[in-house]
Coordinates of C-alpha atoms and ligand atoms in Angstrom, one line a residue:
X1 CA 0.0 0.0 0.0
X2 CA 1.6 3.3 -1.1
X3 CA 1.7 6.0 1.5
X4 CA 0.8 8.9 -0.8
X5 CA -2.9 8.3 -1.5
X6 CA -5.8 10.3 -0.3
X7 CA -9.3 8.8 -0.3
X8 CA -12.3 11.1 0.1
X9 CA -16.1 11.6 0.0
X10 CA -18.3 14.7 -0.2
X11 CA -21.8 15.0 1.1
X12 CA -24.5 17.6 1.2
X13 CA -27.0 17.8 4.1
X14 CA -30.0 20.0 4.7
X15 CA -30.9 22.1 7.7
X16 CA -34.2 21.6 9.5
X17 CA -36.7 23.7 11.5
X18 CA -38.7 22.3 14.4
X19 CA -42.4 22.6 14.5
X20 CA -42.5 20.8 17.9
X21 CA -39.5 22.2 19.7
X22 CA -36.6 20.4 21.4
X23 CA -35.8 22.4 24.5
X24 CA -34.1 20.7 27.5
X25 CA -31.8 17.8 28.1
X26 CA -32.0 14.9 30.5
X27 CA -28.4 14.0 29.8
X28 CA -25.9 16.8 28.8
X29 CA -23.1 14.6 27.5
X30 CA -25.1 12.1 25.4
X31 CA -27.5 14.9 24.4
X32 CA -30.8 13.2 25.4
X33 CA -33.9 15.4 25.3
X34 CA -36.7 15.8 27.8
X35 CA -39.4 15.5 25.0
X36 CA -39.9 14.3 21.5
X37 CA -39.7 16.9 18.7
X38 CA -40.8 17.2 15.1
X39 CA -39.2 19.1 12.2
X40 CA -39.5 19.9 8.6
X41 CA -36.3 19.6 6.5
X42 CA -35.6 22.7 4.3
X43 CA -34.6 22.4 0.6
X44 CA -30.8 22.0 0.5
X45 CA -30.7 24.1 -2.7
X46 CA -31.2 27.1 -0.5
X47 CA -29.9 26.0 2.9
X48 CA -27.4 23.2 3.3
X49 CA -23.9 22.2 4.5
X50 CA -21.4 20.6 2.1
X51 CA -18.7 18.5 3.8
X52 CA -15.7 16.7 2.3
X53 CA -14.0 14.1 4.5
X54 CA -10.6 12.6 3.6
X55 CA -8.3 9.9 4.9
X56 CA -4.6 9.4 4.2
X57 CA -1.6 7.6 5.8
X58 CA 0.2 10.9 5.2
X59 CA -2.1 12.9 7.6
X60 CA -0.4 13.6 11.0
X61 CA -3.6 14.4 12.9
X62 CA -7.4 15.0 12.6
X63 CA -8.0 18.5 11.2
X64 CA -11.1 20.5 10.3
X65 CA -11.8 23.7 8.3
X66 CA -15.2 25.4 8.6
X67 CA -16.0 27.9 5.8
X68 CA -12.3 28.0 5.0
X69 CA -11.0 28.6 8.5
X70 CA -9.3 25.9 10.6
X71 CA -11.2 25.1 13.8
X72 CA -10.3 22.9 16.7
X73 CA -11.7 19.3 16.9
X74 CA -10.7 19.0 20.6
X75 CA -14.3 19.7 21.9
X76 CA -16.2 16.8 23.4
X77 CA -19.0 16.9 20.9
X78 CA -16.6 16.4 17.9
X79 CA -14.7 13.8 19.8
X80 CA -17.8 11.8 20.6
X81 CA -19.0 11.9 17.0
X82 CA -15.6 10.8 15.7
X83 CA -15.2 8.0 18.2
X84 CA -18.6 6.6 17.6
X85 CA -18.3 6.6 13.8
X86 CA -14.7 5.1 13.9
X87 CA -16.0 2.3 16.1
X88 CA -18.4 1.3 13.2
X89 CA -15.8 1.7 10.4
X90 CA -15.4 -1.4 8.1
X91 CA -13.0 -2.5 5.4
X92 CA -12.7 -0.3 2.4
X93 CA -11.1 -1.2 -0.9
X94 CA -10.4 0.8 -4.0
X95 CA -9.1 -1.8 -6.4
X96 CA -8.4 0.6 -9.3
X97 CA -6.1 2.7 -7.1
X98 CA -4.7 -0.3 -5.2
X99 CA -5.9 1.1 -1.9
X100 CA -7.0 -1.2 0.9
X101 CA -8.0 -0.1 4.4
X102 CA -8.6 -2.9 6.9
X103 CA -11.1 -2.5 9.7
X104 CA -8.3 -2.2 12.3
X105 CA -6.4 0.5 10.3
X106 CA -9.1 3.1 11.0
X107 CA -8.0 3.5 14.6
X108 CA -4.6 4.8 13.5
X109 CA -5.5 6.8 10.4
X110 CA -6.2 10.5 10.6
X111 CA -8.9 12.5 8.9
X112 CA -9.2 15.9 7.2
X113 CA -12.6 17.5 7.2
X114 CA -13.8 20.6 5.3
X115 CA -17.3 22.0 5.7
X116 CA -19.1 24.9 4.1
X117 CA -22.6 26.4 4.6
X118 CA -24.4 27.9 1.6
X119 CA -26.0 30.5 3.9
X120 CA -24.5 33.0 6.4
X121 CA -23.5 31.1 9.6
X122 CA -24.0 34.4 11.5
X123 CA -27.7 34.5 10.4
X124 CA -28.6 32.1 13.2
X125 CA -30.2 29.5 11.0
X126 CA -29.4 26.2 12.7
X127 CA -26.0 25.7 11.0
X128 CA -24.9 23.2 13.6
X129 CA -27.8 20.9 12.7
X130 CA -26.8 20.6 9.1
X131 CA -23.1 20.6 10.0
X132 CA -23.0 17.6 12.4
X133 CA -25.5 15.6 10.3
X134 CA -23.2 16.2 7.3
X135 CA -20.1 15.3 9.2
X136 CA -21.5 12.0 10.4
X137 CA -23.1 11.1 7.0
X138 CA -20.0 11.8 5.0
X139 CA -17.7 9.8 7.4
X140 CA -20.2 6.9 7.4
X141 CA -19.8 6.8 3.6
X142 CA -16.0 7.1 3.7
X143 CA -15.7 4.4 6.3
X144 CA -18.3 2.0 4.6
X145 CA -20.4 2.0 7.8
X146 CA -23.4 -0.3 7.5
X147 CA -25.7 1.5 10.0
X148 CA -28.9 3.1 8.6
X149 CA -29.9 6.8 8.7
X150 CA -31.7 6.4 12.1
X151 CA -28.7 4.8 13.7
X152 CA -26.5 7.5 12.2
X153 CA -28.9 10.1 13.6
X154 CA -28.1 8.8 17.1
X155 CA -24.4 9.7 16.5
X156 CA -25.2 13.1 14.9
X157 CA -27.3 13.8 18.0
X158 CA -24.2 13.7 20.1
X159 CA -22.8 16.6 18.1
X160 CA -25.9 18.7 18.4
X161 CA -29.4 17.5 19.3
X162 CA -31.2 19.1 16.4
X163 CA -28.7 17.6 14.0
X164 CA -30.2 14.1 14.3
X165 CA -33.3 15.4 12.5
X166 CA -31.2 16.5 9.4
X167 CA -30.5 12.9 8.4
X168 CA -33.9 12.7 6.6
X169 CA -35.9 14.8 4.2
X170 CA -39.6 15.7 4.6
X171 CA -41.0 15.7 8.1
X172 CA -38.9 14.0 10.8
X173 CA -39.5 13.0 14.4
X174 CA -36.8 12.8 17.0
X175 CA -38.0 10.1 19.5
X176 CA -36.6 11.0 22.9
X177 CA -36.1 7.4 23.9
X178 CA -36.0 5.8 27.4
X179 CA -32.6 4.1 27.7
X180 CA -29.8 5.7 29.8
X181 CA -27.2 5.0 27.1
X182 CA -29.2 6.9 24.5
X183 CA -29.4 4.0 22.1
X184 CA -33.2 4.6 21.4
X185 CA -33.0 8.4 21.2
X186 CA -33.0 8.8 17.4
X187 CA -34.7 10.3 14.4
X188 CA -37.2 8.6 12.1
X189 CA -38.8 10.0 8.9
X190 CA -42.6 10.6 9.3
X191 CA -43.2 11.4 5.6
X192 CA -40.9 12.3 2.7
X193 CA -40.6 15.7 1.0
X194 CA -43.2 14.7 -1.7
X195 CA -46.0 14.0 0.8
X196 CA -46.9 17.7 1.3
X197 CA -45.7 19.5 -1.8
X198 CA -48.0 22.5 -1.5
X199 CA -46.1 24.1 1.4
X200 CA -43.9 27.1 0.9
X201 CA -41.5 28.4 3.6
X202 CA -40.4 32.0 3.9
X203 CA -37.7 32.9 6.4
X204 CA -37.4 36.5 7.6
X205 CA -33.8 37.0 8.7
X206 CA -34.4 39.7 11.3
X207 CA -31.7 42.3 12.0
X208 CA -30.4 42.1 15.5
X209 CA -27.5 43.7 17.3
X210 CA -27.8 41.5 20.3
X211 CA -25.7 38.4 20.9
X212 CA -28.2 35.7 21.9
X213 CA -27.8 33.1 24.6
X214 CA -26.7 29.8 22.9
X215 CA -29.3 27.1 22.7
X216 CA -27.1 24.8 24.7
X217 CA -26.7 27.1 27.7
X218 CA -30.3 28.5 27.4
X219 CA -31.9 25.1 27.6
X220 CA -29.6 24.2 30.5
X221 CA -30.9 27.2 32.5
X222 CA -34.5 26.4 31.6
X223 CA -34.1 22.8 32.9
X224 CA -32.7 24.2 36.1
X225 CA -35.2 26.9 36.8
X226 CA -38.4 26.7 34.7
X227 CA -41.4 24.8 36.1
X228 CA -43.3 25.5 32.9
X229 CA -40.6 23.4 31.1
X230 CA -41.4 20.4 33.3
X231 CA -45.2 20.8 32.6
X232 CA -44.5 21.2 28.9
X233 CA -42.4 18.0 28.7
X234 CA -44.7 15.9 30.7
X235 CA -48.2 17.1 29.8
X236 CA -48.2 19.2 26.7
X237 CA -45.7 17.8 24.2
X238 CA -46.7 14.1 24.4
X239 CA -50.3 14.9 23.3
X240 CA -49.2 17.6 20.8
X241 CA -46.8 15.3 19.1
X242 CA -49.5 12.8 18.3
X243 CA -51.8 15.6 17.0
X244 CA -49.0 17.0 14.9
X245 CA -48.2 13.6 13.4
X246 CA -51.9 13.3 12.4
X247 CA -52.0 16.8 10.9
X248 CA -49.0 16.0 8.8
X249 CA -50.3 12.6 7.7
X250 CA -53.7 14.2 6.7
X251 CA -52.1 17.4 5.3
X252 CA -54.5 19.2 7.6
X253 CA -53.0 22.8 7.4
X254 CA -55.4 24.4 9.9
X255 CA -54.4 21.9 12.7
X256 CA -50.7 22.0 11.6
X257 CA -50.6 25.8 11.9
X258 CA -52.4 25.9 15.2
X259 CA -50.0 23.3 16.7
X260 CA -46.8 24.8 15.3
X261 CA -47.7 28.4 16.4
X262 CA -48.7 27.2 19.9
X263 CA -45.6 25.2 20.3
X264 CA -43.3 28.0 19.2
X265 CA -45.1 30.4 21.6
X266 CA -44.8 27.9 24.5
X267 CA -41.1 27.4 23.9
X268 CA -40.6 31.2 24.1
X269 CA -42.8 31.3 27.2
X270 CA -40.5 28.7 28.8
X271 CA -37.6 31.0 28.0
X272 CA -39.4 33.8 29.8
X273 CA -40.1 31.5 32.7
X274 CA -36.3 30.8 33.0
X275 CA -34.3 32.6 35.6
X276 CA -32.9 35.0 34.5
X277 CA -35.4 35.2 31.6
X278 CA -34.2 34.7 28.1
X279 CA -35.5 36.9 25.3
X280 CA -34.9 35.4 21.8
X281 CA -37.6 37.3 19.9
X282 CA -37.5 41.1 19.4
X283 CA -40.0 43.8 18.4
X284 CA -39.8 42.7 14.7
X285 CA -40.5 39.1 15.6
X286 CA -43.5 40.1 17.7
X287 CA -44.8 42.4 14.9
X288 CA -44.6 39.5 12.4
X289 CA -46.6 37.2 14.8
X290 CA -49.4 39.8 15.1
X291 CA -49.5 40.4 11.3
X292 CA -49.8 36.6 10.7
X293 CA -52.4 36.2 13.4
X294 CA -54.5 39.1 12.0
X295 CA -54.2 37.8 8.5
X296 CA -55.2 34.3 9.5
X297 CA -58.2 35.6 11.4
X298 CA -59.4 37.7 8.5
X299 CA -59.1 34.8 6.1
X300 CA -61.3 32.7 8.4
X301 CA -58.9 29.7 8.2
X302 CA -55.1 29.7 8.8
X303 CA -53.0 30.5 5.7
X304 CA -49.6 30.8 7.4
X305 CA -47.9 29.2 10.4
X306 CA -45.0 30.8 12.2
X307 CA -42.2 29.4 14.3
X308 CA -39.1 30.9 16.0
X309 CA -36.0 29.2 17.2
X310 CA -33.4 30.6 19.6
X311 CA -33.2 34.0 17.9
X312 CA -35.4 36.7 16.3
X313 CA -35.7 35.1 12.8
X314 CA -39.3 34.1 11.7
X315 CA -39.9 30.9 9.8
X316 CA -43.2 31.2 8.1
X317 CA -44.9 28.2 6.5
X318 CA -47.6 29.0 3.9
X319 CA -50.3 26.5 3.0
X320 CA -49.7 26.9 -0.7
X321 CA -48.2 29.1 -3.5
X322 CA -51.1 31.5 -3.4
X323 CA -50.8 32.0 0.4
X324 CA -47.1 32.4 0.0
X325 CA -47.5 35.1 -2.7
X326 CA -50.0 37.0 -0.5
X327 CA -47.6 36.6 2.5
X328 CA -44.6 38.1 0.6
X329 CA -46.7 41.0 -0.5
X330 CA -47.6 41.8 3.1
X331 CA -44.1 41.2 4.4
X332 CA -42.6 43.5 1.8
X333 CA -45.1 46.2 2.5
X334 CA -44.2 46.3 6.2
X335 CA -40.5 45.5 5.8
X336 CA -39.3 47.0 2.5
X337 CA -35.6 46.9 1.7
X338 CA -33.6 50.0 2.6
X339 CA -33.4 52.3 -0.4
X340 CA -29.9 51.1 -1.4
X341 CA -30.9 47.4 -1.6
X342 CA -32.4 45.9 -4.7
X343 CA -35.1 43.3 -4.6
X344 CA -32.9 40.6 -6.1
X345 CA -30.5 40.6 -3.1
X346 CA -33.4 41.1 -0.6
X347 CA -35.3 37.9 -1.5
X348 CA -33.1 34.9 -1.8
X349 CA -33.8 31.3 -2.7
X350 CA -36.8 30.5 -4.9
X351 CA -37.6 33.9 -6.5
X352 CA -40.5 32.6 -8.6
X353 CA -42.9 33.6 -5.9
X354 CA -42.2 37.3 -6.6
X355 CA -43.8 37.0 -10.0
X356 CA -46.9 35.4 -8.6
X357 CA -47.1 38.3 -6.2
X358 CA -46.8 40.7 -9.2
X359 CA -43.5 42.1 -7.8
X360 CA -40.9 42.5 -10.5
X361 CA -38.9 45.3 -9.0
X362 CA -38.6 47.8 -6.2
X363 CA -41.2 50.1 -7.8
X364 CA -43.8 47.4 -7.4
X365 CA -43.0 47.0 -3.7
X366 CA -43.3 50.8 -3.2
X367 CA -46.7 50.7 -4.9
X368 CA -48.1 48.0 -2.6
X369 CA -51.2 49.1 -0.6
X370 CA -51.6 48.3 3.1
X371 CA -53.1 44.9 3.9
X372 CA -56.9 45.4 4.6
X373 CA -56.9 43.5 7.9
X374 CA -54.5 45.8 9.6
X375 CA -55.3 49.4 10.7
X376 CA -51.7 50.5 10.8
X377 CA -49.8 51.3 7.6
X378 CA -46.5 52.0 9.5
X379 CA -43.5 50.6 7.6
X380 CA -40.2 49.3 9.1
X381 CA -37.4 49.5 6.4
X382 CA -34.2 47.8 7.5
X383 CA -35.8 45.7 10.3
X384 CA -35.5 42.6 8.2
X385 CA -32.0 41.9 6.7
X386 CA -33.4 39.7 3.9
X387 CA -35.9 37.0 3.1
X388 CA -35.3 33.4 2.0
X389 CA -38.0 31.6 0.1
X390 CA -37.8 27.8 0.2
X391 CA -39.8 24.5 0.4
X392 CA -39.6 21.3 2.3
X393 CA -36.6 19.4 1.0
X394 CA -34.8 16.1 0.7
X395 CA -32.3 14.4 3.1
X396 CA -28.5 14.0 2.8
X397 CA -26.9 13.0 -0.5
X398 CA -23.4 11.9 -1.6
X399 CA -21.9 14.2 -4.3
X400 CA -20.1 12.2 -7.0
X401 CA -18.8 15.2 -8.9
X402 CA -15.2 15.6 -7.7
X403 CA -15.2 19.2 -8.7
X404 CA -17.5 19.9 -5.8
X405 CA -15.1 18.5 -3.2
X406 CA -13.7 21.0 -0.7
X407 CA -10.4 19.3 -0.3
X408 CA -7.6 18.8 -2.9
X409 CA -7.5 15.2 -4.0
X410 CA -3.6 15.2 -4.0
X411 CA -2.8 17.0 -0.8
X412 CA -6.1 16.6 1.2
X413 CA -5.9 20.3 2.1
X414 CA -8.6 22.9 1.5
X415 CA -8.7 23.9 -2.2
Ligands
DP6_15 C1 -34.7 26.1 19.6 O1 -29.7 21.4 18.8 O2 -28.8 23.8 18.9 O3 -33.6 25.2 17.7 O4 -28.3 20.0 21.4 O5 -27.3 21.9 22.8 O6 -26.6 21.5 20.4 P1 -27.7 21.4 21.4 O7 -28.9 22.4 21.0 P2 -29.5 22.7 19.6 O8 -30.9 23.2 20.0 C2 -32.0 23.6 19.1 C3 -33.1 24.2 19.9 C4 -34.1 24.8 19.0 C5 -35.3 23.9 18.8 C6 -35.2 22.7 17.9 O9 -34.4 22.8 16.9 O10 -35.9 21.7 18.2

């Protein structure tokens, strides 16, 4: 076996947004939650992580680069993921190149990892979920691991809880499990991305100057101090999860929206019930909630659901294309771009919705009239940084095109 070779694999993994939230751990190291959660996977064309993993006898140590910058792998979460996946590595042979790695060799061989998000990491859009899911998925392919996606999800979970839900497309449930060793705390797919194709998702990336409390420390403080969290985990989420699964199976948007909004609001109520209280939403987030509530009420039946994670960004799920077009009209009326921003860089992702809304340029946005259901016509330019329009999407995939690899095939260093 020559000592020069580099063997690598590249994968792409989506991010996900919870509609029944995970908030609180019963085991901090294994990352075991206090309740089940349910998420929708977002289209990787608009929000995903790409990761290349490489192995070579020439590598001196495990190394990782995130968005081009080298980062440390010494943290417990990385170490746990690497250890668990190495344990499951099997023999790998590339006959053409005369490379053979025996099962026992993996313990001695070092890895290079390069990862890249196609969306701004700083925007607070669950980059760790896609990141850890992609790391585990790509390593499983490189190491010829035979475990299925659910079993891999239990490894990704040890990198970041929400990451376990990014191993599938469509709607996904993270089953909290009962075992102390975490072996039954894993993700399963409820339905794939084709089951409910009508849905549109618009994310408002809300401008914020404040550095938020991380999810990890926020939920630790909630577990220690919030009695509402205990009530939520024991009494509310178990029933709500069953109802949410039914709503998804039946494509019952009215129930889906009611449950998703209630769950987001309860998660933020738990944050307020924490000592000291945690504020993730800001005035813009609250404004968006009240616009959506008013609009849903005036339509008679819900057209849009909202959900907010550990930050001020709104994730808005519209029942169909028509509702999404109407929503973007309203959002752009209240939150127009600043005068120096063009519409093209203000709405990212699937721009086809703009045409449906009759919005071809900034002039059309300026000409929008105030939504009938709302008395106030006050506008807030600059309060939203940009919008992303997307859909429910597919799960992780392996990229076979070598040009998309983030590491050089000769040196195993970032390109
Ligand atoms: C509000 O998965 O980021 O987004 O497990 O500590 O890494 P760790 O936390 P993380 O928490 C996500 C919390 C949430 C809700 C959710 O995604 O379910």
